[in-house]
PDB file of C-alpha atoms and ligand atoms in Angstrom:
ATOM      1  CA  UNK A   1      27.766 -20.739 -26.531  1.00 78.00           C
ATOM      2  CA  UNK A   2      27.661 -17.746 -28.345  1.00 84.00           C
ATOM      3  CA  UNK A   3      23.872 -16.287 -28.832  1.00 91.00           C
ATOM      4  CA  UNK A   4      23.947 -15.711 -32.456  1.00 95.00           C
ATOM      5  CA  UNK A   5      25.288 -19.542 -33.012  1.00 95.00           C
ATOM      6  CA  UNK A   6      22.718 -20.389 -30.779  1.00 96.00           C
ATOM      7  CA  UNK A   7      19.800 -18.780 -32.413  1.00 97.00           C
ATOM      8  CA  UNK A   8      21.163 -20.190 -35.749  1.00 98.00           C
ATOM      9  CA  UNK A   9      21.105 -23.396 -34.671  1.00 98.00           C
ATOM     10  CA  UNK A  10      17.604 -23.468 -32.958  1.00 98.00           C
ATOM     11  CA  UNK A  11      16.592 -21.785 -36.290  1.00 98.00           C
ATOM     12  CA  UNK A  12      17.931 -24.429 -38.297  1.00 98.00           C
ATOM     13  CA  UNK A  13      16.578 -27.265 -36.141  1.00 98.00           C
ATOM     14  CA  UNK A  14      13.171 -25.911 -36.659  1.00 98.00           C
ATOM     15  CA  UNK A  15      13.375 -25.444 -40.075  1.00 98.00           C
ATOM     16  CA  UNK A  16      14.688 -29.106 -40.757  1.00 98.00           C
ATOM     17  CA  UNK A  17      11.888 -30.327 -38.684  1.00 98.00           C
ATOM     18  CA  UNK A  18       9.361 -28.180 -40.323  1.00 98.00           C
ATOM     19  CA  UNK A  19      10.537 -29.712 -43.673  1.00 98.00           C
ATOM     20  CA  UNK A  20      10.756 -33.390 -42.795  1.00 98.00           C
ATOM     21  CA  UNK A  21       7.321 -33.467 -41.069  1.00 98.00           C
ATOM     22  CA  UNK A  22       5.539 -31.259 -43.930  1.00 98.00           C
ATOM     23  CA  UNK A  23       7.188 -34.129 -46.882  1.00 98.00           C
ATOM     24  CA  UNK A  24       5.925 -37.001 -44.473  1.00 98.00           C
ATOM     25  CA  UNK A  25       2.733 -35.546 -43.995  1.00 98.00           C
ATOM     26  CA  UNK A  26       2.187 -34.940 -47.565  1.00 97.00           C
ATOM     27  CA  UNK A  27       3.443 -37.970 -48.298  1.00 95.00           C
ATOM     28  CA  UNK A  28       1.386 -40.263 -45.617  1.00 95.00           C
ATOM     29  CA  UNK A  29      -1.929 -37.924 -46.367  1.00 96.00           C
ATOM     30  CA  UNK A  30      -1.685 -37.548 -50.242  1.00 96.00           C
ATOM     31  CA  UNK A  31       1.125 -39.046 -52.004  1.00 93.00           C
ATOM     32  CA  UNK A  32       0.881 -42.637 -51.185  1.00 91.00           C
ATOM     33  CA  UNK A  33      -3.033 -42.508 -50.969  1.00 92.00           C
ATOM     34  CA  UNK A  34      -2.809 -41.295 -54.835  1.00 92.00           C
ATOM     35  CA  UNK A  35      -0.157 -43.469 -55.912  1.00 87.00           C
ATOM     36  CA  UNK A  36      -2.440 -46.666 -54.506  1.00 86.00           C
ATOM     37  CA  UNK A  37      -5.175 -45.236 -56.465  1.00 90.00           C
ATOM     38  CA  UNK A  38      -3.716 -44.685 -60.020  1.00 86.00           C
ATOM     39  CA  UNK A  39      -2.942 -48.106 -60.395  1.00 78.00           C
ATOM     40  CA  UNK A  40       0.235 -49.063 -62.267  1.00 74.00           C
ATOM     41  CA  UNK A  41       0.920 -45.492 -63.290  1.00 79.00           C
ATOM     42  CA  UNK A  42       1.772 -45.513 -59.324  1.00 81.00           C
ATOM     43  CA  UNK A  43       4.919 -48.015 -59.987  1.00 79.00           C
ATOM     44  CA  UNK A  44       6.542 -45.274 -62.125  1.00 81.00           C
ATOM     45  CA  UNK A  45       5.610 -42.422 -60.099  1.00 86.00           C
ATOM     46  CA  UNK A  46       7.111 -44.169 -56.934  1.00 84.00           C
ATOM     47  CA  UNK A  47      10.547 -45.021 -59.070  1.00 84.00           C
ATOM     48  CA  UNK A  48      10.658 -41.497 -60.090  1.00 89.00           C
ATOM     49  CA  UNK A  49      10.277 -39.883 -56.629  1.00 90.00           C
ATOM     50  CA  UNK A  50      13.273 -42.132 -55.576  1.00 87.00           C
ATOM     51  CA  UNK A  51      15.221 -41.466 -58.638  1.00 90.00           C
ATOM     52  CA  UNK A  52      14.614 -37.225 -57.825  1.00 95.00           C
ATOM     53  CA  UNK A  53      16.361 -38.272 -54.441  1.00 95.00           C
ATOM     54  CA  UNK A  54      12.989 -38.649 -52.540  1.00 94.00           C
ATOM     55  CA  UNK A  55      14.466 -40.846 -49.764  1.00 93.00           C
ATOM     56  CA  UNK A  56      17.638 -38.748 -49.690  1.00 96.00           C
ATOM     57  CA  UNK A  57      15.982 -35.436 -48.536  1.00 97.00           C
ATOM     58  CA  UNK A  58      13.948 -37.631 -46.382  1.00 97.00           C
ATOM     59  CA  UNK A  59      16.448 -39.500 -44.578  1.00 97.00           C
ATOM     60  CA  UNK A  60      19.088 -36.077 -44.719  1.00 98.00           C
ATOM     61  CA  UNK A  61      16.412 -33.927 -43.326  1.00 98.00           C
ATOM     62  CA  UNK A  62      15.249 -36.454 -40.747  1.00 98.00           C
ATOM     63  CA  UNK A  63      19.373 -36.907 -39.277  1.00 98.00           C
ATOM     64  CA  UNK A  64      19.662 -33.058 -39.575  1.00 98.00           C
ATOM     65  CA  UNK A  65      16.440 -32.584 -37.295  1.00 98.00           C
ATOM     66  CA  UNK A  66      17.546 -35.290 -34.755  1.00 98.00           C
ATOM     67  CA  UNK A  67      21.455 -34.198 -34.790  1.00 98.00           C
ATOM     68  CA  UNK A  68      21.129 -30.608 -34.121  1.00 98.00           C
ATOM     69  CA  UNK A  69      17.991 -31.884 -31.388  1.00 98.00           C
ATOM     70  CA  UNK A  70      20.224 -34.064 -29.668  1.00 98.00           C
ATOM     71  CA  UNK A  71      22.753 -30.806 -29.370  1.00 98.00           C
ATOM     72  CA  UNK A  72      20.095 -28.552 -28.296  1.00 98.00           C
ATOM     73  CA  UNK A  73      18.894 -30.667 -26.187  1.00 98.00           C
ATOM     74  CA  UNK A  74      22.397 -30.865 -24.298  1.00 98.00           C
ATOM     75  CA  UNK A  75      22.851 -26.801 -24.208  1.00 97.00           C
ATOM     76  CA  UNK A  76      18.980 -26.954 -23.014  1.00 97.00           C
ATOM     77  CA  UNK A  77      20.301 -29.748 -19.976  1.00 98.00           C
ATOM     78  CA  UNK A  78      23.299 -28.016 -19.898  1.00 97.00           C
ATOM     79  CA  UNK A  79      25.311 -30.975 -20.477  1.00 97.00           C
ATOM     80  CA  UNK A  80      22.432 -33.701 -19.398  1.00 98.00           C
ATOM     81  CA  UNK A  81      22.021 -32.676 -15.407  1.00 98.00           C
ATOM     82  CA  UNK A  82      19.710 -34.749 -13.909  1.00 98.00           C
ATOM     83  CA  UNK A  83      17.405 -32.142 -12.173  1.00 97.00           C
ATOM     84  CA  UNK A  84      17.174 -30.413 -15.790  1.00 98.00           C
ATOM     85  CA  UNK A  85      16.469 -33.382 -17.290  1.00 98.00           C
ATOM     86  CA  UNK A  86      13.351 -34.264 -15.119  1.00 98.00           C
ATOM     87  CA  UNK A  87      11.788 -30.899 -14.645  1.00 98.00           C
ATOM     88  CA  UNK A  88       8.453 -30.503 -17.039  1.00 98.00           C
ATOM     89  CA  UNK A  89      10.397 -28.672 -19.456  1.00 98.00           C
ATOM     90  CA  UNK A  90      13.497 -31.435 -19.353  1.00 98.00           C
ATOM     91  CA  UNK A  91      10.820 -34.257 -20.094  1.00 98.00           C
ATOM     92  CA  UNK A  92       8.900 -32.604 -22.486  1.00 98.00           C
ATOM     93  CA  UNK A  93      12.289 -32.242 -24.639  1.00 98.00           C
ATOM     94  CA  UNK A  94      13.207 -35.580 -24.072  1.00 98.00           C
ATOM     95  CA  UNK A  95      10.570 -37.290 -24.686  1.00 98.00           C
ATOM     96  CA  UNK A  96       9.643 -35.270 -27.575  1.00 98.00           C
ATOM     97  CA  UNK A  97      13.467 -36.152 -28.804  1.00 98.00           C
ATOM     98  CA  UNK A  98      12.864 -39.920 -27.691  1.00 98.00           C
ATOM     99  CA  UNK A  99       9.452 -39.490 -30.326  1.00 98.00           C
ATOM    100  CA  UNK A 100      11.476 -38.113 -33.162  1.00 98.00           C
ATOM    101  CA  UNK A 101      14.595 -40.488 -33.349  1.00 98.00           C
ATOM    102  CA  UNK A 102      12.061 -43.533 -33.263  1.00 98.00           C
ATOM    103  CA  UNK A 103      10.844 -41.621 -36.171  1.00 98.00           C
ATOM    104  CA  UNK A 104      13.905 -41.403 -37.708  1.00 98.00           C
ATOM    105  CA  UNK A 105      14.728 -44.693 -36.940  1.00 98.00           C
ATOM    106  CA  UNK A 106      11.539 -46.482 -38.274  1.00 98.00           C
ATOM    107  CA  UNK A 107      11.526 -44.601 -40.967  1.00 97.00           C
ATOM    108  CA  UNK A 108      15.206 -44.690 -41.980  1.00 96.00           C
ATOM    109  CA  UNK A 109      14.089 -49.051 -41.870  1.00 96.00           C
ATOM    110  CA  UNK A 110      10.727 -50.081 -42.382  1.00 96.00           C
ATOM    111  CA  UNK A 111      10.089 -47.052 -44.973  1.00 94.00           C
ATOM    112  CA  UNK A 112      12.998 -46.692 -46.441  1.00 92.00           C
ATOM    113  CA  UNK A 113      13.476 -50.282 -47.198  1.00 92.00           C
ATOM    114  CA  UNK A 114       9.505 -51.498 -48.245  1.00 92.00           C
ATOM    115  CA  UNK A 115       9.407 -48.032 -50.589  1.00 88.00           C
ATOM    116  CA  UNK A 116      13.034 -49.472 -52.291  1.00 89.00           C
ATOM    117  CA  UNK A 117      11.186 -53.023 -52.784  1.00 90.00           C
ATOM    118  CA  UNK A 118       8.058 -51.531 -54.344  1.00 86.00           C
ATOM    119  CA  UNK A 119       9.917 -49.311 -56.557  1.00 84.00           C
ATOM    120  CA  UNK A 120      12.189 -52.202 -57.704  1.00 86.00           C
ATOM    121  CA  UNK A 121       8.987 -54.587 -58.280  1.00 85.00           C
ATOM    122  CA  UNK A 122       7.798 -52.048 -60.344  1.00 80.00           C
ATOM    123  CA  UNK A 123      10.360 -51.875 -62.443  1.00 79.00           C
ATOM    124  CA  UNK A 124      10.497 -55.193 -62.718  1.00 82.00           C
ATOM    125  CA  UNK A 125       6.788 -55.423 -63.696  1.00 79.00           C
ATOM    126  CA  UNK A 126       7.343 -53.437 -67.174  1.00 76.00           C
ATOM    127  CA  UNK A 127       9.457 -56.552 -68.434  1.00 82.00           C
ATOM    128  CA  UNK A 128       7.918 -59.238 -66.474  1.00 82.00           C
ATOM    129  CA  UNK A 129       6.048 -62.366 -67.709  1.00 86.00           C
ATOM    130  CA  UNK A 130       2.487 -61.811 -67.371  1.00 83.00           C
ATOM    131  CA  UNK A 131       2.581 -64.724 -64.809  1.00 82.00           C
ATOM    132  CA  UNK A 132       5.122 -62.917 -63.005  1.00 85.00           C
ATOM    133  CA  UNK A 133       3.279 -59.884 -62.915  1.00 84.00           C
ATOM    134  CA  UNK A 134      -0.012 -61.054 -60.917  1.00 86.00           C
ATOM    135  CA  UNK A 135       2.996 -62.281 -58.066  1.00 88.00           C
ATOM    136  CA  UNK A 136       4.157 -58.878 -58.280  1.00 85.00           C
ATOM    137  CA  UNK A 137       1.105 -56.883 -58.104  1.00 84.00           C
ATOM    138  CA  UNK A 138      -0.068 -58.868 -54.742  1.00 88.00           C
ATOM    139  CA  UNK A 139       3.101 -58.577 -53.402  1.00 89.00           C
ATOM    140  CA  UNK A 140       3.193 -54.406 -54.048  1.00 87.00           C
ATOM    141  CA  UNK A 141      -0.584 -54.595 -52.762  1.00 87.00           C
ATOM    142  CA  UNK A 142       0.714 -55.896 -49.580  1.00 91.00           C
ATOM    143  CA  UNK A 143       3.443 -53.864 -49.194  1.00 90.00           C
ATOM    144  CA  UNK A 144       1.315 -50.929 -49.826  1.00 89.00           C
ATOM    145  CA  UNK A 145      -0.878 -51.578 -46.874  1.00 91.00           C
ATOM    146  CA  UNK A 146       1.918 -52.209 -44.655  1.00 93.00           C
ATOM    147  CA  UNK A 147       4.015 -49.422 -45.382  1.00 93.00           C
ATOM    148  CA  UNK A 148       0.433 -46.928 -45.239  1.00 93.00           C
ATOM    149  CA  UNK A 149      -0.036 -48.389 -41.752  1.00 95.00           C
ATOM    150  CA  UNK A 150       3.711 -47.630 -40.781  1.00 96.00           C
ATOM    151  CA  UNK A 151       3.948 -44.401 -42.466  1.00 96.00           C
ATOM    152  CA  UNK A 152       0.536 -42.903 -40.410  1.00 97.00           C
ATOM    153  CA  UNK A 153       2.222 -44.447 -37.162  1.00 98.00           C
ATOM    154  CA  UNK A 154       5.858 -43.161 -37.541  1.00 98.00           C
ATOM    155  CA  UNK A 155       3.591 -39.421 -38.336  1.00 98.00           C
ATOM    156  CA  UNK A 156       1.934 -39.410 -35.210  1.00 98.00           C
ATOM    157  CA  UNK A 157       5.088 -40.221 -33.614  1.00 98.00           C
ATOM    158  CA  UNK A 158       6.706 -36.976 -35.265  1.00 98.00           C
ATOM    159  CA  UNK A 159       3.263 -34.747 -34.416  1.00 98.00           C
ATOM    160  CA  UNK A 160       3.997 -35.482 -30.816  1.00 98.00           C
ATOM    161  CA  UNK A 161       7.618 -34.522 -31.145  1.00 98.00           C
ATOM    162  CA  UNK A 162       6.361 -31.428 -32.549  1.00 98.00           C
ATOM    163  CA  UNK A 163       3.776 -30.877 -29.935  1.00 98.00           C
ATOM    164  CA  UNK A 164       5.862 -31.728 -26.977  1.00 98.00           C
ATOM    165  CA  UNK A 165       8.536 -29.501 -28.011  1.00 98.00           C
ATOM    166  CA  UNK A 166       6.012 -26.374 -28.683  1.00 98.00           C
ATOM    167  CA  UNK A 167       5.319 -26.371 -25.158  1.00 98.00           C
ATOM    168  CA  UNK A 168       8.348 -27.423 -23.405  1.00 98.00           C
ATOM    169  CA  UNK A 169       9.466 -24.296 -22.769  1.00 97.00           C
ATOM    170  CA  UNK A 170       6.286 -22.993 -20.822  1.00 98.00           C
ATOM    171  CA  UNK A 171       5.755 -25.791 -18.470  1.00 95.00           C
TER     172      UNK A 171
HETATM  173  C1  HEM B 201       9.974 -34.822 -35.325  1.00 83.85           C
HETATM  174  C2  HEM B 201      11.070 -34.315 -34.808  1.00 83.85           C
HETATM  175  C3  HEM B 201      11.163 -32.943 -34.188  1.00 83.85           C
HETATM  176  C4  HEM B 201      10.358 -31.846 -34.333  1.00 83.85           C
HETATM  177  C5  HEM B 201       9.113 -31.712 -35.215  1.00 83.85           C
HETATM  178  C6  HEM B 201      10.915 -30.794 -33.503  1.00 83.85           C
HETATM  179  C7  HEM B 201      10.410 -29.497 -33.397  1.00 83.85           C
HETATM  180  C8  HEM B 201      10.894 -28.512 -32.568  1.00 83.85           C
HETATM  181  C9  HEM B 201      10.381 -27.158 -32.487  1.00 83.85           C
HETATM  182  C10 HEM B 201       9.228 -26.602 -33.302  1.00 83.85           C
HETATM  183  C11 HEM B 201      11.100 -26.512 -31.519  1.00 83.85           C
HETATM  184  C12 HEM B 201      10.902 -25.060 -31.059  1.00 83.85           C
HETATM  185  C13 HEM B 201      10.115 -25.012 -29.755  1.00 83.85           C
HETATM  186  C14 HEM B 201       9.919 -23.606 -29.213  1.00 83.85           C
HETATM  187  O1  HEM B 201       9.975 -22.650 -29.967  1.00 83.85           O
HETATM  188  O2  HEM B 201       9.702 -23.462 -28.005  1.00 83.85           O
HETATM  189  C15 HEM B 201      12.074 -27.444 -31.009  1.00 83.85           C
HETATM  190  C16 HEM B 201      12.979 -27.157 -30.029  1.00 83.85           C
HETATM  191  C17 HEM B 201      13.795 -28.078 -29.437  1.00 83.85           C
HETATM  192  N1  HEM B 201      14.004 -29.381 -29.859  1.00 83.85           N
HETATM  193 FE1  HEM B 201      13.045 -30.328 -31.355  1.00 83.85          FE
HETATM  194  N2  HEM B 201      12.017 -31.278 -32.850  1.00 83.85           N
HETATM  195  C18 HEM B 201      12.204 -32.581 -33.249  1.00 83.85           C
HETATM  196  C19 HEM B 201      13.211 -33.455 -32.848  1.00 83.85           C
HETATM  197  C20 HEM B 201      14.054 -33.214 -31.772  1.00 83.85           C
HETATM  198  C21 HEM B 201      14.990 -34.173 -31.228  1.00 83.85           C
HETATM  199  C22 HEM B 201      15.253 -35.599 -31.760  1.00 83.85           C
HETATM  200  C23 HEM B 201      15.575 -33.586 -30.146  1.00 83.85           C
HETATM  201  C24 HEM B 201      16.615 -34.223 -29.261  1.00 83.85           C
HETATM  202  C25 HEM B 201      16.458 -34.409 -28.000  1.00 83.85           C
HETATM  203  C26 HEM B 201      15.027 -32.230 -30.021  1.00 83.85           C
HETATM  204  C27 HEM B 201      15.359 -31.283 -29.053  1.00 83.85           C
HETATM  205  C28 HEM B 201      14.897 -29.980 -28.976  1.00 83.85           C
HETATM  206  C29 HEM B 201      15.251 -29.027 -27.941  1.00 83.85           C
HETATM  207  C30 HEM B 201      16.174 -29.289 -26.745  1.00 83.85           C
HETATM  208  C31 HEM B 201      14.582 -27.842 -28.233  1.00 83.85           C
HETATM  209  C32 HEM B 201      14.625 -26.513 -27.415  1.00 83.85           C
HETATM  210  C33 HEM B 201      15.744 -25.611 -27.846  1.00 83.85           C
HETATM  211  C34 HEM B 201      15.770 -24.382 -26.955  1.00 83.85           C
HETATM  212  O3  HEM B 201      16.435 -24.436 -25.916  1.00 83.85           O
HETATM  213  O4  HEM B 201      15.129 -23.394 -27.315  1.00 83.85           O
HETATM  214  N3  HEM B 201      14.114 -32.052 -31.038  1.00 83.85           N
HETATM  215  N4  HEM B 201      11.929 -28.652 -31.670  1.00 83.85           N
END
């Protein structure tokens, strides 16, 4: 491959990954933490994050970092041979990539879909019976706690990623 496309591509890789693990951390760390703590004034700020395309960047950037990973990762194998694959370096790469498509993956599901639920209950709580309502609330409680517990999980996934890939090359 020619060096230039090369460099571009490893460039762009990093960059991708640099921006979906900076949004997840900010969102695992500080977003969702806040949003839990403002109450109902968390339901609206949730459906407007999804309505500025928060889960689009989120799931683009994640496929971006994984795609042009996976492509890398085949140049960096040179075309997936075996003694490659299993040297330090290989394994570090893989299972770094191996870390960040679970990521992807878990994130793309469990994520994607409990943050669409909560973001529809909420809108459903502005016009809801106040009977209604209480059901709603426990239900976005206990979605809340799941998807805090999935969110820190699928995070630490990604930070290994990161960290096996940082020193792949050197050992
Ligand atoms: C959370 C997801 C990911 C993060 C944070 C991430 C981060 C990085 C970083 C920072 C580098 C540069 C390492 C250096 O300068 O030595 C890198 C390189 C690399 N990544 Fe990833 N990556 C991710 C996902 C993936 C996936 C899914 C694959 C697919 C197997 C992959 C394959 C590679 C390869 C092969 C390289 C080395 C490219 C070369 O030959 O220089 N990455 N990654």
């Amino acid at each position: 491959m020619d060096g230039s496309l090369f460099l571009s591509l490893r460039a762009a890789h990093i960059l991708l990954a640099a921006l979906w693990l900076g949004a997840a951390f900010l969102l695992s760390m500080f977003v969702m933490p806040a949003v839990r703590d403002v109450g109902p004034a968390g339901g609206q700020l949730m459906a407007t994050l999804q309505k500025r395309k928060l889960h689009a960047f989120m799931g683009g950037s994640a496929a971006l970092t994984v795609l042009t990973g996976i492509w890398l990762y085949w140049l960096f194998t040179a075309g997936l041979q075996e003694q490659v694959m299993f040297s330090p370096g290989g394994l570090a790469f893989g299972i770094g990539g191996m870390c960040g498509l679970l990521a992807m993956i878990l994130g793309g599901t469990i994520l994607g879909r409990g943050f669409a639920r909560m973001t529809a209950l909420g809108e459903k709580m502005a016009t809801a019976p106040e009977a209604e309502r209480a059901a709603h609330m426990q239900e976005i409680a206990v979605l809340r706690g799941r998807l805090g517990i999935a969110s820190k999980f699928i995070l630490v996934l990604m930070i290994v990623a990161l960290l096996l890939m940082a020193v792949g090359h050197y050992l």
